[in-house]
Coordinates of C-alpha atoms and ligand atoms in Angstrom, one line a residue:
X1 CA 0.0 0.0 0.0
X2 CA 1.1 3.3 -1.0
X3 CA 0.7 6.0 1.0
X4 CA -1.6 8.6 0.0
X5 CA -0.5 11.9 -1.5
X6 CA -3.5 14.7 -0.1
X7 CA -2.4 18.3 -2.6
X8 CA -2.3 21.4 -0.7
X9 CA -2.8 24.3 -1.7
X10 CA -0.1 27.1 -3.0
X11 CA 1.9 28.6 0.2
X12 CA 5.0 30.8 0.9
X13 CA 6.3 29.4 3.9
X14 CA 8.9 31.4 5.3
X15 CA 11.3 29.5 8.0
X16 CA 13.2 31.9 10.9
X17 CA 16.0 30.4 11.7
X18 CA 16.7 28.5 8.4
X19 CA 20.6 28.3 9.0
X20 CA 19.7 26.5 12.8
X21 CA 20.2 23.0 13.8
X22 CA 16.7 21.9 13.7
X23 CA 15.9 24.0 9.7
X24 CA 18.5 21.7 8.9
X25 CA 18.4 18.0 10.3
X26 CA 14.7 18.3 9.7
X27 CA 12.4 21.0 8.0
X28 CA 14.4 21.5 5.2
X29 CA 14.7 17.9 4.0
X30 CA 11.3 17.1 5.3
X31 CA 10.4 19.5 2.6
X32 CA 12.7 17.7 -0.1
X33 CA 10.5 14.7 1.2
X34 CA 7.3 16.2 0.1
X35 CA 8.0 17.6 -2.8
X36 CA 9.7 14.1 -4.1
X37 CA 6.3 12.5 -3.0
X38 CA 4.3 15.1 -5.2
X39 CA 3.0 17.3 -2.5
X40 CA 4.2 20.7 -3.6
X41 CA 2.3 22.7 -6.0
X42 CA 3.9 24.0 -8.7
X43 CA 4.1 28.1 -7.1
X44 CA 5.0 26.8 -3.8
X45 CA 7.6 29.1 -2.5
X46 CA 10.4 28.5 0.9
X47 CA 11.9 31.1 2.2
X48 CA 15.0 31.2 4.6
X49 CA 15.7 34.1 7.3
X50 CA 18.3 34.5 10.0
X51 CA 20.8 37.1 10.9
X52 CA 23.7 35.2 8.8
X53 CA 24.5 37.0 5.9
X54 CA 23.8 35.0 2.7
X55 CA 22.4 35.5 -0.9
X56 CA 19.7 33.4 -2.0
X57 CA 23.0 30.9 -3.8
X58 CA 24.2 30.4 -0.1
X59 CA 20.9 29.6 0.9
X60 CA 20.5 27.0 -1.9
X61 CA 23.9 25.4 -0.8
X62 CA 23.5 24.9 2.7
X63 CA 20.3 23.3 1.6
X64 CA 21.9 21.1 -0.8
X65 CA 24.3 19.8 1.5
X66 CA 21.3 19.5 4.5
X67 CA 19.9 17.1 2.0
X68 CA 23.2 15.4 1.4
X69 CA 23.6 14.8 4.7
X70 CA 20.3 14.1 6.4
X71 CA 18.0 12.5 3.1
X72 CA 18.3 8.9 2.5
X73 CA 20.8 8.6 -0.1
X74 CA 18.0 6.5 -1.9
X75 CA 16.0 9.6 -2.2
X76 CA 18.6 12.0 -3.4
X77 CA 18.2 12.7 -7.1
X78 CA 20.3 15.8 -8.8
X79 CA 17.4 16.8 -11.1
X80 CA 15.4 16.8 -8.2
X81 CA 17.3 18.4 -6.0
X82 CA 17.9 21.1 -8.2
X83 CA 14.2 21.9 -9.0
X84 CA 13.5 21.6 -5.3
X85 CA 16.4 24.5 -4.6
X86 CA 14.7 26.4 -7.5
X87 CA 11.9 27.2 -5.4
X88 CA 14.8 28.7 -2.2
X89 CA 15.0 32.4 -1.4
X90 CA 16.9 33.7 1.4
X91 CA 16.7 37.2 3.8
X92 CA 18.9 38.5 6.1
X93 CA 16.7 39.7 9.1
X94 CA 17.5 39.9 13.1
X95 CA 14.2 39.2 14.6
X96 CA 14.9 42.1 16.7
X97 CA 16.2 44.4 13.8
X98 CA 15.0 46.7 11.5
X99 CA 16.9 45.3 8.8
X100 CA 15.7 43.2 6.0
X101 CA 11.7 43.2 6.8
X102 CA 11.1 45.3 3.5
X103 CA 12.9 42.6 1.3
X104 CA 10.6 40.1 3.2
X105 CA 7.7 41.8 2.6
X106 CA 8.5 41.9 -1.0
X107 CA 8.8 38.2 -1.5
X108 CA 6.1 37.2 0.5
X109 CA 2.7 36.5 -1.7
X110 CA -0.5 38.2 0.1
X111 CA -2.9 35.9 -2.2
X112 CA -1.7 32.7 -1.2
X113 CA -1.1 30.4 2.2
X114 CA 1.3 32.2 4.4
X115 CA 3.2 29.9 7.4
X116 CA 5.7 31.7 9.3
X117 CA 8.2 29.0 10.9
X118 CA 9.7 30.3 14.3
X119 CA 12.4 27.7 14.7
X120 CA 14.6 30.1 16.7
X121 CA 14.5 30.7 20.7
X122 CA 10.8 31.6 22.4
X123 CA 12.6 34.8 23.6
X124 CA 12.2 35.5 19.7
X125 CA 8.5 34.6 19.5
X126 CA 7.5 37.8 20.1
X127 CA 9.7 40.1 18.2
X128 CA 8.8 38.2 14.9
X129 CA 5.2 38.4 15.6
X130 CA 5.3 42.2 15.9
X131 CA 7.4 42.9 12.7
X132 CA 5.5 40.3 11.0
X133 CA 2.3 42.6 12.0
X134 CA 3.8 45.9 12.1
X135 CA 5.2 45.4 8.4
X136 CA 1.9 44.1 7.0
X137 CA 3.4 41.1 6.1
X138 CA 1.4 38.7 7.3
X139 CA -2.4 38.6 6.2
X140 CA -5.5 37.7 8.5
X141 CA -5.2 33.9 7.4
X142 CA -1.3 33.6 8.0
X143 CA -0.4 30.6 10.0
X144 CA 2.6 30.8 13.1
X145 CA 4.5 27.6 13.7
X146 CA 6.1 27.7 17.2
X147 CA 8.7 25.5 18.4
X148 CA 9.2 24.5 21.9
X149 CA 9.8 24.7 24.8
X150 CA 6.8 26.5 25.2
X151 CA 7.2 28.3 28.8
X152 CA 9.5 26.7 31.7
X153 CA 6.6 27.0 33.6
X154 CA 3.0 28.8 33.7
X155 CA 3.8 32.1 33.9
X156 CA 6.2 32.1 31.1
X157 CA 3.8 30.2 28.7
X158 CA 1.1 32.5 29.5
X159 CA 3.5 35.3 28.8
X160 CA 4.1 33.3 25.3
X161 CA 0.8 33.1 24.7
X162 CA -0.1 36.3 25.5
X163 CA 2.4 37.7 23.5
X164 CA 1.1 35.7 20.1
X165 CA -2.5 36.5 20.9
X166 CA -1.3 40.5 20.5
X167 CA -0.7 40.2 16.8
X168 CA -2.6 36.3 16.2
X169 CA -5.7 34.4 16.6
X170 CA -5.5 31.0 18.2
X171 CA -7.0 29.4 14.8
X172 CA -3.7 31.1 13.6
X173 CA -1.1 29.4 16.1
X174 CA 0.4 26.1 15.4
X175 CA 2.4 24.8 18.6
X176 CA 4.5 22.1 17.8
X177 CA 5.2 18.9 19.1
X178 CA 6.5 16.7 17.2
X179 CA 5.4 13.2 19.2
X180 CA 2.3 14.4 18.0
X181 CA 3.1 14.1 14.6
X182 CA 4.1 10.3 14.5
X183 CA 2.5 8.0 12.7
X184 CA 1.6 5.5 15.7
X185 CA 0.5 8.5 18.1
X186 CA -1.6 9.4 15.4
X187 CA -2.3 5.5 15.2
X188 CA -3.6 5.6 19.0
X189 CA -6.7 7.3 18.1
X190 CA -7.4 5.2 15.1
X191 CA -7.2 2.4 17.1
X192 CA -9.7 3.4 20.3
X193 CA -11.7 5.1 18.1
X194 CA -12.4 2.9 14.5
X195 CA -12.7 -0.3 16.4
X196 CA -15.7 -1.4 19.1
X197 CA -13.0 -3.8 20.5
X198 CA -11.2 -1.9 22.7
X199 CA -13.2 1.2 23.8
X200 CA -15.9 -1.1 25.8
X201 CA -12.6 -2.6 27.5
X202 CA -11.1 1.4 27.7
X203 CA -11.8 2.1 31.8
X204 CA -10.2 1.1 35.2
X205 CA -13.1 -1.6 35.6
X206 CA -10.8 -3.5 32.7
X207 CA -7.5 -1.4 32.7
X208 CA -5.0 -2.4 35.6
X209 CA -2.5 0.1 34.7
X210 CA -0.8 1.8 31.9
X211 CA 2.9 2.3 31.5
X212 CA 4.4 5.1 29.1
X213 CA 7.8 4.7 28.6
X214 CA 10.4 7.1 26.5
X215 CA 14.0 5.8 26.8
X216 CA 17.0 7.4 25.0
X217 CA 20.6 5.9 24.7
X218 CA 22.0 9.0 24.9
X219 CA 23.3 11.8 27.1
X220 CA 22.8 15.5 26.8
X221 CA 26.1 15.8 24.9
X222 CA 26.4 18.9 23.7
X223 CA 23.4 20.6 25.0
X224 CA 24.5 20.3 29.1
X225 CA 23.7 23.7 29.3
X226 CA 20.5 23.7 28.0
X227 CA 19.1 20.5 29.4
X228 CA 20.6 21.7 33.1
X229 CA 18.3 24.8 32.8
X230 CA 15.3 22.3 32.0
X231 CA 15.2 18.7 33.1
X232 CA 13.6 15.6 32.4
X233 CA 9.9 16.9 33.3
X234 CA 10.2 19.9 31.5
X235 CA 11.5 18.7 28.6
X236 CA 9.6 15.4 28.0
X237 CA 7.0 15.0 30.5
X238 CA 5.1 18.0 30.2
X239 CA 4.6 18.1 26.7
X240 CA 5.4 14.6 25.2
X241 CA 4.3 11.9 27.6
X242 CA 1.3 14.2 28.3
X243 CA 0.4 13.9 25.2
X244 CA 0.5 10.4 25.0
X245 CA -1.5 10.0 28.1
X246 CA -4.2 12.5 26.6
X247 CA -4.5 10.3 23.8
X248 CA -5.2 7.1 25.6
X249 CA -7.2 8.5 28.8
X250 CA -9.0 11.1 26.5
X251 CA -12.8 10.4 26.0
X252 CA -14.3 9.7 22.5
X253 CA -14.6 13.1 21.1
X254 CA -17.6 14.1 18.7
X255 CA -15.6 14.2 15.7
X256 CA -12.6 14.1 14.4
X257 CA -12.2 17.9 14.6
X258 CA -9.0 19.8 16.0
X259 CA -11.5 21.5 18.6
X260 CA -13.4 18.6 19.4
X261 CA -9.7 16.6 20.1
X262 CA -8.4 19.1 21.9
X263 CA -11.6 19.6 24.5
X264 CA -10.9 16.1 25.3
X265 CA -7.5 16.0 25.9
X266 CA -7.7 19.2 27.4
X267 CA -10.6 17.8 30.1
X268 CA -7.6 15.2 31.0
X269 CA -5.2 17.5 32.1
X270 CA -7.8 19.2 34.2
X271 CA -8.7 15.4 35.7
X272 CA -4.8 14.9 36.7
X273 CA -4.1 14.5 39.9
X274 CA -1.3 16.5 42.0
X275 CA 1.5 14.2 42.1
X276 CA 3.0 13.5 45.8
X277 CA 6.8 13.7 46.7
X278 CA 6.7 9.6 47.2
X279 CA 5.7 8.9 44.0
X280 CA 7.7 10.6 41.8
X281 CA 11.2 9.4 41.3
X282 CA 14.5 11.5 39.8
X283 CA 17.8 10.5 38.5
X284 CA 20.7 11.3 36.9
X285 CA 23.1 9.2 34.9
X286 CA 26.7 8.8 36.5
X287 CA 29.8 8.9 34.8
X288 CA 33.0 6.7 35.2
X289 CA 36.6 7.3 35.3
X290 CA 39.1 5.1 34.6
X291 CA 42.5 5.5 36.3
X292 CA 44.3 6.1 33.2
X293 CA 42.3 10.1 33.2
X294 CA 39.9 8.5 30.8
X295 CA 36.8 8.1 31.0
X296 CA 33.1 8.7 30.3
X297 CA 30.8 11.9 31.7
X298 CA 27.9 11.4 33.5
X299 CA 25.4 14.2 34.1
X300 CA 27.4 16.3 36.3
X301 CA 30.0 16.6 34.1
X302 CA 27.8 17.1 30.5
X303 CA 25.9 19.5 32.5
X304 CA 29.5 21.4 33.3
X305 CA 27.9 22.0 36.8
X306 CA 28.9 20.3 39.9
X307 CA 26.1 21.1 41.6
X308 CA 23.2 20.2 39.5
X309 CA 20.1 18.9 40.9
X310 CA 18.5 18.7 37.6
X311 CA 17.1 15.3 36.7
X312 CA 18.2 13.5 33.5
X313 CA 15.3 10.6 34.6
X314 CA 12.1 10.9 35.8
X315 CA 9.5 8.1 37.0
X316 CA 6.2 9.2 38.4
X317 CA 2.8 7.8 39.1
X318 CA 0.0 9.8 37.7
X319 CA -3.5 9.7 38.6
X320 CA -6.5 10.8 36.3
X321 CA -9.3 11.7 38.9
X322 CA -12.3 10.9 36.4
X323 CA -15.0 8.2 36.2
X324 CA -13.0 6.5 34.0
X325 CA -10.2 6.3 35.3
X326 CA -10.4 6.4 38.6
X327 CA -8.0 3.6 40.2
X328 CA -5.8 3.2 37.2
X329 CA -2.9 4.7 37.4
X330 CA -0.5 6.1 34.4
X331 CA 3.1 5.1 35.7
X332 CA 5.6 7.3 33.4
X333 CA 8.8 7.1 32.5
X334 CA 11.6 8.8 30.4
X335 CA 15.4 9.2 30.7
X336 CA 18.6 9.6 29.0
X337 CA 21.6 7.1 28.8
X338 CA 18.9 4.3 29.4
X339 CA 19.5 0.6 27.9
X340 CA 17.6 1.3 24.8
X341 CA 16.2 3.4 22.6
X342 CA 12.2 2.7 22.9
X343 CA 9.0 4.2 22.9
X344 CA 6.4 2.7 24.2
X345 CA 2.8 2.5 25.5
X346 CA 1.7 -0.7 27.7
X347 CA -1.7 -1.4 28.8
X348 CA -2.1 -4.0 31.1
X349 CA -5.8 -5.4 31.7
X350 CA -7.0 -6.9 34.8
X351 CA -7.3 -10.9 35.5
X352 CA -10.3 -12.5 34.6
X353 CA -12.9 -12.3 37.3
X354 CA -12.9 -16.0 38.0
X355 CA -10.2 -19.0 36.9
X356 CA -12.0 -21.9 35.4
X357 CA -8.7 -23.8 35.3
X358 CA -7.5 -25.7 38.8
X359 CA -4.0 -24.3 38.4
X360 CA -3.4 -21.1 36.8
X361 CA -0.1 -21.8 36.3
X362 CA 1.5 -20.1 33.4
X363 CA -1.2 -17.4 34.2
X364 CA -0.3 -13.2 32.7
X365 CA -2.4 -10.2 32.5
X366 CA -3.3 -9.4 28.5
X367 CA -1.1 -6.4 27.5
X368 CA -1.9 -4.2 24.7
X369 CA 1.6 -2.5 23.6
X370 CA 2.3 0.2 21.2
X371 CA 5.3 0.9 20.6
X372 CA 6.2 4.0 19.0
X373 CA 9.9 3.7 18.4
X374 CA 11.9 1.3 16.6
X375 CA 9.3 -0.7 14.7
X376 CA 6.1 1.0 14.9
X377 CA 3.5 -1.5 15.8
X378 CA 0.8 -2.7 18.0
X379 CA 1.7 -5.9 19.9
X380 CA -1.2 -8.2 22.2
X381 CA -0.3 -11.0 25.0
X382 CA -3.2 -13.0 24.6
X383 CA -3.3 -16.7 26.9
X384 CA -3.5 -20.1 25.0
X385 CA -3.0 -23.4 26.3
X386 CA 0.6 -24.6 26.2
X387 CA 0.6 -27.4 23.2
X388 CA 1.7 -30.8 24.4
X389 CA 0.2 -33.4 26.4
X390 CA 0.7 -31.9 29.9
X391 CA -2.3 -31.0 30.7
X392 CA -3.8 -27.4 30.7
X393 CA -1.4 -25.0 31.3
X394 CA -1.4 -21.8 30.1
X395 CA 1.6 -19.9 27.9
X396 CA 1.1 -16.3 27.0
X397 CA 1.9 -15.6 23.4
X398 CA 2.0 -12.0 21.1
X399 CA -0.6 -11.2 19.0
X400 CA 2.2 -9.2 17.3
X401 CA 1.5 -6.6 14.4
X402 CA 4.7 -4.2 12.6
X403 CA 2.9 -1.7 10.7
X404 CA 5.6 -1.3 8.4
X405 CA 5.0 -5.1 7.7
X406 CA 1.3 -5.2 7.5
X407 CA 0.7 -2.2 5.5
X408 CA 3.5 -3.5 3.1
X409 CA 5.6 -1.6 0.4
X410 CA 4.8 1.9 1.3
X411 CA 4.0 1.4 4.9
X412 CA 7.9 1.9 5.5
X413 CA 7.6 5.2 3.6
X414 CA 5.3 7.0 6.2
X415 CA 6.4 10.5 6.5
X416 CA 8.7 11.9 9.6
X417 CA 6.8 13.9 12.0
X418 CA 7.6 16.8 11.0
X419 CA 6.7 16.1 6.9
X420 CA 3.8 15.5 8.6
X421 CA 3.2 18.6 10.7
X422 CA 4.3 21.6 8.2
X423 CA 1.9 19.9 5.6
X424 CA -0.6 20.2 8.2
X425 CA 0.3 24.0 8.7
X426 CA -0.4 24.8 5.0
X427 CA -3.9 22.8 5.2
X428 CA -4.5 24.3 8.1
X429 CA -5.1 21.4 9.9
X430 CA -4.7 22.1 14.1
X431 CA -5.9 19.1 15.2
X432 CA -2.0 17.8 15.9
X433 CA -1.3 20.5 17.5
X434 CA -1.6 22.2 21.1
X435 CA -4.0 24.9 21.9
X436 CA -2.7 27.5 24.1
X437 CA -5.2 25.9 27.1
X438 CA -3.9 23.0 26.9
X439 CA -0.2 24.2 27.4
X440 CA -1.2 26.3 30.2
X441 CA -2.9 23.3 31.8
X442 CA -0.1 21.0 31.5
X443 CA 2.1 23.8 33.1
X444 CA -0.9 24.3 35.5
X445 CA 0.0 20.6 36.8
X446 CA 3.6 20.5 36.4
X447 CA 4.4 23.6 38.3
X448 CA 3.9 22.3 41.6
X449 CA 5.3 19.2 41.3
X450 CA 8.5 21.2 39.8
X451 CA 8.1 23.6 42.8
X452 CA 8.2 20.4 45.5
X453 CA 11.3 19.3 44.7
X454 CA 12.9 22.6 44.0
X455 CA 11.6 23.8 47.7
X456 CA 12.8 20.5 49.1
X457 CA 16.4 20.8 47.1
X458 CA 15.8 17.4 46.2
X459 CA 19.0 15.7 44.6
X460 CA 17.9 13.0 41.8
X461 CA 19.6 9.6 42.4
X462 CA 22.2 8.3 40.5
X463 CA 22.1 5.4 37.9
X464 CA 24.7 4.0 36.0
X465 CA 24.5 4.4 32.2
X466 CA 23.4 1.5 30.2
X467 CA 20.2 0.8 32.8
X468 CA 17.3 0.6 33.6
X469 CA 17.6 3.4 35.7
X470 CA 17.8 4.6 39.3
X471 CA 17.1 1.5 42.0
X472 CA 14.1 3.5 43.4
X473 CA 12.1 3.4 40.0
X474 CA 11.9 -0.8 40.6
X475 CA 10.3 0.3 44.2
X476 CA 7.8 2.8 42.4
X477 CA 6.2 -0.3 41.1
X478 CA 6.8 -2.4 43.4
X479 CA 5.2 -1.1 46.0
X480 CA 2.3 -1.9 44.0
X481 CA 2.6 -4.8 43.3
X482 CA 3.3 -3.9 39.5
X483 CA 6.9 -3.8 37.6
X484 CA 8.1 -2.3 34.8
X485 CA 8.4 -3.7 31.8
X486 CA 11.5 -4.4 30.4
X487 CA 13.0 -1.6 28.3
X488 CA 14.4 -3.0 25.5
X489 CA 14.7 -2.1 21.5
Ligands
LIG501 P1 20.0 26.8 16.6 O1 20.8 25.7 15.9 O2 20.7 27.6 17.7 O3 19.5 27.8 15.5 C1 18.9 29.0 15.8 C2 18.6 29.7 14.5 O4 18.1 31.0 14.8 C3 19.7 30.0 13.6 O5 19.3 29.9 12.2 C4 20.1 31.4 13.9 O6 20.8 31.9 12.8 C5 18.8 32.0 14.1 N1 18.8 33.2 15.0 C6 19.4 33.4 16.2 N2 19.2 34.6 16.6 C7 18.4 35.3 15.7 C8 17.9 36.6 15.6 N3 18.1 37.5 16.5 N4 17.2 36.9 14.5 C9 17.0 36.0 13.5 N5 17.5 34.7 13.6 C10 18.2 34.4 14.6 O7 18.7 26.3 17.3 P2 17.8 25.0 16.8 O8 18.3 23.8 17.5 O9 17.7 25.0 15.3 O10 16.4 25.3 17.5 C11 15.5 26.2 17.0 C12 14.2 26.2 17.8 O11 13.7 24.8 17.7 C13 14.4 26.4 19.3 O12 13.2 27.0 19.8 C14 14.5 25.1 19.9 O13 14.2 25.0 21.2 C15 13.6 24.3 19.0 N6 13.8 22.8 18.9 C16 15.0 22.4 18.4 C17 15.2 21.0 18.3 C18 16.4 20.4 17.6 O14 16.4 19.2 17.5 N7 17.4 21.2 17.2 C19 14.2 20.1 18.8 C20 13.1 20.6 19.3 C21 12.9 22.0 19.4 P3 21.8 33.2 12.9 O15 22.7 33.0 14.0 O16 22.3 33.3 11.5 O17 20.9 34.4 13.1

């Protein structure tokens, strides 16, 4: 099955910060990506800004060599490459400068779908939003795409969003996050909601527990600085495992309407429960040194700050306080320098109310599992009878589905997130994106929990890289009578 091709309509899309990190690694040959697949029309136009200085044949190079070095060689073709560059301009502008807005203004189309990309720091947001406004450059319709973080905390989202709403409309704003624009997130609601075989089962009557789990193999490298201002539950928590809870706790909405999904998820975050010191549980990878002087950093030393009591891994029990979901707990997860590099959701359903066998030996709880990273797929421990002669005893096997596998040649070719998510902009599509309520209300429960531990000058636990994580995270479970699952690719 070939993925389907939906045309959008002509657009300008101008991208501030086009010379940055993430322009390059992803928009920009995301872009490339869609117009190989036959989603660009014809006039489509992409426009670069940032303070470098560069002529529009700069522009074209460092795009060149972004494809080169991030687009599947497979997928590189020179004719291709070169109509796609054909399409490049590029202005000099400081988002806080005078310079350059008039040029912009000159390339930029007033009859056709205007996106504005801010992939540059928040503390930019606003500036660009004002010149945008104050240089007529942006029509009524024009569509913002924001990057995160948005906020460390309430009162700086508001701020953010308070700032926008001066110069756009909500229906204009596009905050992205990017978990939201993979294929099996988007997968989560197709499943709950296009199939009566789950939903009936979808409530704590049935559901045990859920477990989300983000691991990364990797440290904070380079961005020590950064991540020490921020932290696990800032920078994964609050927007991307919220997300993902949202999506499974959220309650049918009417339709499949950016509004109507994002009531719903937004009525979860109001139902989540204020998280207690004891269930919560923060780490930080150690490093090693050997006694040759070698050796490998651990948080302290990536963060360059002795003293850091920021947490590289967090574990927490959440609690949606709701009818249905009262006494089913969300037990979360994420860190860096983990064992493996997985995504996952698990949803673990409650025994049976009454064993017909003598022994339930053999005996497991079903568990639905979507994994979201490597090898998209859906995965169900169903209960058979062990084959063989030894009586009835039970074996728990995987109902296991890849959706690479089962949607065959094509299903491999889904588009990255963020393919995905600009495409959406110029459609003007919101539903995969979050509303400036729901932000606020994910800081509105984050805050305090942040605030606990800062008051307390809690110090996260070490945990040697390579794990699981910190020993206390076993006990989190434990406790109740639960474990993790294994985190493994
Ligand atoms: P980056 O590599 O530091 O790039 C920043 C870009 O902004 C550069 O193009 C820079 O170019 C431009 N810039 C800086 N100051 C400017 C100014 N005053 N006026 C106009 N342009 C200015 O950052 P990034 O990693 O690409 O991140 C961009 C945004 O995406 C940030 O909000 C970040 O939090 C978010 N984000 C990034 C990633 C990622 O993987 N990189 C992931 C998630 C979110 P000049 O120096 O030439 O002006």
């Amino acid at each position: 099955m070939v993925s389907r091709v939906i045309p959008v309509d002509e657009f300008d899309l101008v991208i501030f910060g086009a010379t940055g990190d993430l322009a390059r690694r992803k928009i920009l040959p995301g872009l490339y990506r869609r117009f190989l697949a036959g989603q660009m029309p014809e006039n489509a136009r992409i426009i670069g800004a940032a303070r470098s200085e560069m002529d529009d044949a700069g522009f074209k190079t460092l795009v060149r060599e972004a494809i080169d070095e991030f687009v599947d060689k497979s997928k590189r073709d020179a004719e291709q490459i070169d109509s796609f560059v054909s399409r490049l301009a590029y202005v000099p502008i400081d988002a806080t400068g005078e310079g350059g807005w008039d040029s912009l203004k000159q390339l930029v189309r007033q009859d056709v779908v205007q996106a504005f990309y801010f992939s540059v720091a928040p503390s930019l947001f606003g500036a660009l939003a004002e010149r945008l406004h104050s240089n007529n450059i942006a029509n009524s319709l024009a569509r913002i795409v924001v990057e995160k973080p948005f906020g460390r905390d309430l009162a700086t989202a508001k701020a953010l969003n308070a700032t926008l709403a001066e110069h756009f409309h909500e229906t204009q704003i596009y905050r992205i996050d990017h978990y939201l624009g993979k294929e099996t997130v988007q997968n989560l609601m197709a499943v709950r909601f296009a199939n009566i075989l789950f939903e009936p089962l979808w409530n704590s009557q049935y559901i045990d527990h859920v477990q989300i789990t983000v691991a990364e193999t990797v440290g904070v490298g380079g961005r020590g600085a950064y991540y020490d201002r921020s932290g696990a539950m800032r920078d994964m928590v609050q927007n991307h495992l919220m997300q993902l809870l949202c999506l499974i706790a959220m309650e049918p909405p009417y339709h499949f309407d950016p509004n109507a999904v994002r009531d719903e998820k937004l009525k979860v975050i109001r139902a989540l429960q204020p998280v207690p010191a004891d269930d919560i549980v923060r780490g930080q990878y150690l490093g090693h040194k050997r006694s040759d002087g070698t050796g490998v950093p651990g948080f302290v030393e990536d963060a360059e700050n002795p003293t850091t009591k920021t947490e590289s891994y967090i574990a927490m029990k959440a609690e949606i306080a709701n009818w249905r979901w009262k006494g089913t707990p969300f037990y979360l997860r994420t860190g860096k320098k983990l064992r493996a590099r997985t995504s996952e959701i698990a949803i673990t359903f409650k025994e049976p109310p009454h064993s017909i066998f003598d022994a339930a030996e053999g005996w497991r709880e079903n568990v639905l599992v979507i994994r979201l990273q490597p090898n998209e797929g859906m995965n169900l421990k169903v209960m058979i009878k062990e084959p063989g002669p030894g009586g009835m005893r039970l074996v728990q096997v995987p109902l296991d589905m890849s959706f690479a596998e089962a949607l065959g040649e094509g299903g491999t070719d889904i588009p990255d997130a963020y393919e995905r998510l600009i495409m959406d902009v110029i459609r003007g599509d919101q539903t995969l994106f979050m509303r400036g309520d729901e932000v606020e209300a994910a800081w509105e429960w984050a805050d305090p929990i942040i605030n606990g531990w800062e008051t307390r000058g809690d110090k996260p636990q070490g945990y040697d890289a390579g794990t699981s994580g910190p020993e206390d995270a076993l006990m989190l479970m434990h406790r109740d009578g639960r474990r993790w699952r294994e985190i493994k690719e």
